[in-house]
Amino acid sequence: MGDIQVIKKENSWTVSTDNGAYNVKDTNGNGKIDSGDIWTALNGQEPPTTQEKEEAMGLSLKKENMTGAEIDEYNRVQEQLKKKKELQERIEQQQRATQYSSGQYGQYGQSSKASKWAKIGQICTMALAPLTLVGGVLLSAGVGSWAYNGCGNDRALKWFGGITGGLFGLSALGSMIGMFAQKNNTYSYTPAMNTNNYGNMFQQAIQAQQQYDQQKMQEWEEYSQKMQEQAEEQKIEKEKQQNTALVTKTIEDANADGAVCEKTNKEYLNTLEDLDGEREYTAEEIKKVKQIRQTPMIPVKHIGEDATDKTKLSPKFAKLLNDKLSKYEKLDEEGSDNKFKVFTKEQYNSVKSILAKTQLTEADITNLKKIYKESEKIEQ
């Protein structure tokens, strides 16, 4: 399979695969591609394969400025996809070996020398099951990765991955010896090839290994899905705890003695108080709390998303204005006339008067910017 490209849009993704280009709509709004999202072909091509969909799901988790938790989730999913792909390749290898031993690539007799090699191959193949188990456990004990952070799920994933890794390495070794024995047969044609006891044993062993691999594939898919669900649940719970801690700390800071926090900001924070610790805060509420922490002296209701809203302050300008007000009031509290190098008394009163309004107009925003620019000349 070739490279897959995933480009994030506002509420969807454009995914390019070997089969073509697709638009994937984020139907549940969780910010990542999952099984519930809708794939639409852009040029009427064939639907993407299951493997292409899974890889796109993993790539959709990657974005700029990722948090530690998001990086862990991205690495975990990539590891799962890698192990699944390796296991799928292992099954395909076993299928090819079965086809070879069943005569689909030609039936040939055996020389005395080749029979010895066949016996060796059969012994290696029959010994494969216990060897893979032991090898997998040893590998899981010795192999580590920076992507794992030591939690229960990660340790389970690491051990399962180690057992799978042992299966790949040792199973491949046994199959290579078995295939070598088959290829050392003489080229004298004999119809009795498929009734030869050794040939039947070899084919049965490969089929048994193939069934084992397919079972492990199913178990891996079930395990992977379970781990993803648990990781999502843990992420939600961790985010809830972090949000509760943030709101609680901000409320305490705003109500502390000597705290500088604008009246309407403090009132808003108090509506968020949750003594039971059961409230789930919305993204908008958390956004406002973070903004208040940045600009406690500017009413959060007067701050917009960016400069496109002409009746609200942009977050950047709000921070500049907040810092100037804070500096002025600190100097005023100290009784220092240096406060007038920050704002004149008239400028300070004008700013406070405008911010005290219930709703700002475009003219108010323009006036605030004008006052700020004039005050900058005073400090110079």
XYZ file of C-alpha atoms in Angstrom:
380
model
C 0.000 0.000 0.000
C 1.313 3.434 -0.892
C 1.411 6.578 1.218
C -1.826 7.933 2.620
C -2.326 11.682 3.054
C -4.870 13.124 5.501
C -5.651 16.861 5.317
C -7.805 18.348 8.114
C -10.560 20.808 7.267
C -13.062 22.520 9.562
C -15.455 19.580 10.092
C -14.002 16.999 7.722
C -10.871 15.576 6.130
C -9.610 15.014 2.603
C -7.955 11.587 2.409
C -5.798 10.505 -0.563
C -5.038 6.775 -0.977
C -3.988 4.390 -3.740
C -7.664 4.035 -4.677
C -8.280 7.775 -5.048
C -9.381 10.816 -3.037
C -12.190 10.945 -0.480
C -13.979 13.413 1.753
C -14.594 12.177 5.300
C -17.225 14.053 7.312
C -16.783 14.261 11.094
C -20.346 13.171 11.889
C -19.951 12.978 15.663
C -17.737 16.074 15.966
C -15.003 14.380 18.020
C -12.160 15.782 15.883
C -10.871 12.452 14.558
C -11.791 9.911 11.903
C -13.590 6.885 13.347
C -15.887 4.080 12.217
C -18.993 6.265 12.398
C -17.767 8.902 9.952
C -18.973 9.027 6.336
C -16.564 8.496 3.404
C -17.491 10.062 0.045
C -15.494 9.387 -3.152
C -14.551 12.647 -4.879
C -14.110 11.216 -8.385
C -16.350 8.158 -8.451
C -13.495 5.732 -7.723
C -13.605 2.484 -5.762
C -14.199 2.665 -1.975
C -11.047 2.646 0.185
C -9.852 -0.633 1.663
C -10.323 -1.445 5.352
C -6.579 -1.058 5.879
C -6.584 2.377 4.217
C -9.474 3.472 6.438
C -7.697 2.294 9.580
C -4.472 4.067 8.639
C -6.395 7.267 7.909
C -8.048 6.988 11.334
C -4.620 6.898 12.963
C -3.243 9.807 10.921
C -6.271 11.993 11.715
C -5.117 12.135 15.339
C -1.973 14.040 14.397
C -2.090 17.821 14.531
C 0.024 20.838 15.426
C 0.690 21.751 19.072
C -0.321 18.339 20.412
C -0.613 17.824 24.177
C 1.224 15.003 25.913
C -1.985 12.952 26.123
C -2.672 13.471 22.406
C 0.883 12.397 21.516
C 0.491 9.243 23.644
C -2.812 8.401 21.936
C -1.340 9.003 18.464
C 1.701 6.784 19.181
C -0.500 4.084 20.709
C -2.757 3.917 17.653
C 0.247 3.886 15.280
C 1.732 0.974 17.240
C -1.536 -0.932 17.015
C -1.774 -0.363 13.254
C 1.834 -1.494 12.798
C 1.281 -4.742 14.710
C -1.939 -5.454 12.834
C -0.225 -4.884 9.475
C 2.620 -7.229 10.442
C 0.164 -9.899 11.522
C -1.758 -9.527 8.252
C 1.480 -9.981 6.294
C 2.210 -13.076 8.371
C -1.173 -14.581 7.453
C -0.570 -13.865 3.765
C 2.823 -15.566 4.037
C 1.184 -18.642 5.545
C -1.406 -18.678 2.779
C 1.344 -18.664 0.148
C 3.102 -21.482 1.953
C -0.134 -23.493 2.003
C -0.613 -22.947 -1.722
C 2.956 -24.112 -2.373
C 2.649 -27.256 -0.276
C -0.731 -28.167 -1.809
C 0.844 -28.256 -5.282
C -0.562 -25.042 -6.718
C 2.957 -24.128 -7.813
C 3.749 -27.587 -9.192
C 4.009 -31.174 -7.849
C 7.403 -32.745 -7.606
C 8.840 -35.917 -6.105
C 11.394 -36.119 -3.353
C 14.913 -37.462 -3.316
C 16.357 -39.179 -0.252
C 18.334 -36.028 0.552
C 15.253 -33.816 0.122
C 13.219 -36.058 2.427
C 15.680 -35.361 5.210
C 15.254 -31.644 4.698
C 11.473 -32.078 4.647
C 11.603 -33.869 8.004
C 13.653 -31.011 9.461
C 11.154 -28.505 8.108
C 8.213 -30.451 9.532
C 9.851 -30.710 12.950
C 10.517 -26.947 12.962
C 6.945 -26.245 11.934
C 5.401 -28.592 14.514
C 7.592 -27.026 17.243
C 6.456 -23.560 16.218
C 3.535 -23.090 18.628
C 5.417 -23.493 21.945
C 8.438 -21.597 20.586
C 6.334 -18.597 19.578
C 4.771 -18.397 23.017
C 8.110 -18.497 24.858
C 9.786 -16.184 22.358
C 6.966 -13.695 22.592
C 7.102 -13.536 26.372
C 10.888 -13.035 26.307
C 10.588 -10.277 23.722
C 7.863 -8.514 25.675
C 10.024 -8.534 28.795
C 13.029 -7.048 27.028
C 11.603 -4.536 24.591
C 10.539 -1.012 25.587
C 9.332 2.059 23.774
C 9.278 5.753 24.621
C 5.656 5.831 23.426
C 4.525 3.827 26.513
C 3.999 5.720 29.761
C 3.659 2.723 32.102
C -0.071 2.716 32.716
C -1.987 -0.580 32.917
C -3.263 -0.384 29.360
C 0.190 0.379 27.980
C 1.758 -2.560 29.834
C -0.966 -4.855 28.507
C -0.388 -3.524 24.990
C 3.384 -3.986 25.377
C 3.057 -7.649 26.476
C 0.540 -8.435 23.767
C 2.787 -6.756 21.207
C 5.758 -8.771 22.485
C 3.927 -12.054 22.067
C 2.888 -10.993 18.574
C 6.465 -10.015 17.802
C 7.657 -13.435 18.934
C 5.117 -15.016 16.641
C 6.460 -13.049 13.668
C 10.129 -13.805 14.240
C 10.054 -17.479 15.288
C 7.131 -18.455 13.065
C 8.899 -16.928 10.061
C 12.048 -18.931 10.922
C 10.156 -22.219 11.020
C 8.340 -21.450 7.792
C 11.584 -20.527 6.009
C 13.131 -23.890 6.958
C 9.972 -25.704 5.893
C 9.875 -23.882 2.564
C 13.579 -24.612 2.070
C 12.842 -28.309 2.511
C 10.062 -28.132 -0.083
C 12.273 -26.318 -2.593
C 14.983 -28.994 -2.250
C 12.681 -31.647 -3.681
C 13.761 -33.223 -6.971
C 11.983 -32.146 -10.126
C 10.829 -35.633 -11.142
C 7.071 -35.534 -11.450
C 5.018 -37.857 -9.246
C 1.246 -37.863 -8.762
C 1.797 -39.329 -5.277
C 3.193 -36.061 -3.900
C -0.010 -35.019 -2.095
C -0.481 -38.467 -0.520
C 3.016 -38.485 0.930
C 2.747 -38.535 4.734
C 5.424 -35.913 5.214
C 3.844 -33.636 2.634
C 0.449 -33.949 4.332
C 1.932 -33.300 7.755
C 3.710 -30.201 6.440
C 0.547 -28.848 4.853
C -1.535 -29.574 7.955
C 1.017 -27.838 10.173
C 0.967 -24.728 7.987
C -2.829 -24.719 7.928
C -2.898 -25.034 11.713
C -0.455 -22.114 11.989
C -2.571 -20.101 9.553
C -5.699 -20.718 11.643
C -3.754 -19.710 14.738
C -2.635 -16.486 13.079
C -6.166 -15.674 11.957
C -7.420 -16.233 15.492
C -4.704 -13.908 16.788
C -5.716 -11.327 14.192
C -9.296 -11.409 15.484
C -8.106 -11.224 19.093
C -5.825 -8.320 18.200
C -8.671 -6.395 16.558
C -10.901 -6.946 19.590
C -8.085 -5.996 21.940
C -7.193 -2.919 19.884
C -10.807 -1.730 19.887
C -11.040 -2.265 23.645
C -7.816 -0.344 24.242
C -9.027 2.551 22.078
C -12.307 2.708 23.984
C -10.519 2.617 27.335
C -8.019 5.252 26.184
C -10.904 7.503 25.097
C -12.656 7.018 28.443
C -9.455 7.773 30.336
C -8.848 10.859 28.219
C -12.360 12.164 28.940
C -12.012 11.491 32.665
C -8.560 13.096 32.801
C -9.833 16.164 30.937
C -12.786 16.417 33.321
C -10.450 16.335 36.335
C -8.156 18.944 34.799
C -11.096 21.245 33.993
C -12.477 20.924 37.535
C -9.067 21.729 39.012
C -8.662 24.743 36.683
C -12.076 26.201 37.535
C -11.640 25.601 41.270
C -8.205 27.261 41.315
C -9.416 30.253 39.271
C -12.391 30.799 41.593
C -10.101 30.659 44.649
C -7.666 33.132 43.086
C -10.448 35.538 42.092
C -11.957 35.551 45.602
C -8.667 35.712 47.511
C -7.863 38.796 49.596
C -6.266 41.472 47.460
C -7.097 39.670 44.220
C -7.523 41.840 41.140
C -10.511 40.552 39.196
C -13.190 42.589 37.450
C -16.613 42.320 39.105
C -18.530 40.641 36.235
C -15.684 38.143 35.751
C -15.875 37.181 39.418
C -19.647 36.811 39.206
C -19.310 34.546 36.183
C -16.693 32.370 37.907
C -18.911 31.932 40.950
C -21.673 30.489 38.744
C -19.251 27.717 37.768
C -18.483 26.585 41.307
C -19.139 22.861 41.831
C -18.559 21.671 45.376
C -19.696 18.135 44.512
C -17.094 17.765 41.752
C -19.611 16.193 39.377
C -20.110 18.992 36.871
C -18.808 18.554 33.338
C -17.761 21.936 32.012
C -18.307 22.808 28.366
C -15.505 23.839 26.042
C -16.924 27.379 25.971
C -16.917 27.633 29.775
C -13.320 26.446 30.009
C -12.325 28.869 27.282
C -13.798 31.768 29.270
C -12.083 30.640 32.467
C -8.714 30.548 30.712
C -9.374 33.992 29.249
C -10.209 35.416 32.683
C -6.914 34.055 33.998
C -5.144 35.935 31.214
C -7.131 39.180 31.465
C -8.836 39.391 34.890
C -9.379 43.164 34.608
C -11.204 43.008 31.255
C -14.812 41.707 31.312
C -14.713 38.393 29.462
C -18.028 39.253 27.806
C -16.209 42.057 25.929
C -13.580 39.715 24.433
C -14.214 38.012 21.088
C -12.542 35.288 19.047
C -10.340 37.643 17.053
C -10.212 41.116 15.519
C -12.987 40.350 13.009
C -15.640 41.076 15.651
C -15.801 44.874 15.607
C -17.812 45.154 18.845
C -15.414 43.108 20.984
C -11.736 43.235 21.918
C -9.425 40.694 20.354
C -7.669 38.436 22.935
C -4.306 40.007 22.047
C -5.454 43.615 22.511
C -7.363 42.659 25.669
C -4.102 41.326 27.143
C -2.238 44.557 26.281
C -4.967 46.699 27.839
C -5.215 44.443 30.901
C -1.472 44.686 31.581
C -1.567 48.487 31.377
C -4.513 48.703 33.767
C -2.811 46.311 36.165
C 0.397 48.336 36.106
C -1.474 51.621 36.704
C -3.473 50.264 39.656
C -0.433 48.679 41.277
C 1.453 51.989 41.153
C -1.656 53.786 42.393
C -1.872 51.428 45.361
C 1.766 52.151 46.137
C 1.020 55.872 45.983
C 3.471 56.409 43.147
C 3.013 59.197 40.635
C 4.695 56.946 38.086
C 1.188 55.688 37.372
C 0.712 58.778 35.226
C 3.471 57.503 32.955
C 1.194 54.564 32.204
C -2.126 56.405 31.813
C -3.178 59.968 32.492
C -5.999 60.129 35.011
C -8.434 61.031 32.231
C -7.298 58.109 30.076
C -7.637 55.645 32.942
C -11.132 56.865 33.821
C -12.187 56.703 30.146
C -10.981 53.108 29.807
C -12.755 52.019 33.000
C -15.937 53.804 31.946
C -16.027 52.098 28.537
C -15.324 48.640 29.992
C -18.129 49.098 32.536
C -20.719 49.129 29.745
C -23.049 46.163 29.309
C -22.217 45.959 25.629
C -19.568 47.665 23.536
C -19.983 49.320 20.151
C -17.544 49.580 17.291
C -16.919 53.180 18.337
C -16.013 52.018 21.854
C -13.434 49.589 20.480
C -11.962 52.300 18.291
C -11.801 54.700 21.229
C -10.057 52.145 23.465
C -7.393 51.549 20.825
C -6.921 55.291 20.404
C -6.427 55.774 24.155
C -3.976 52.894 24.294
C -1.856 54.345 21.465
C -1.819 57.779 23.117
C -0.755 56.269 26.436
C 2.191 54.571 24.725
C 3.552 58.011 23.860
C 3.493 59.001 27.542
C 5.799 56.112 28.548
C 8.245 57.041 25.834
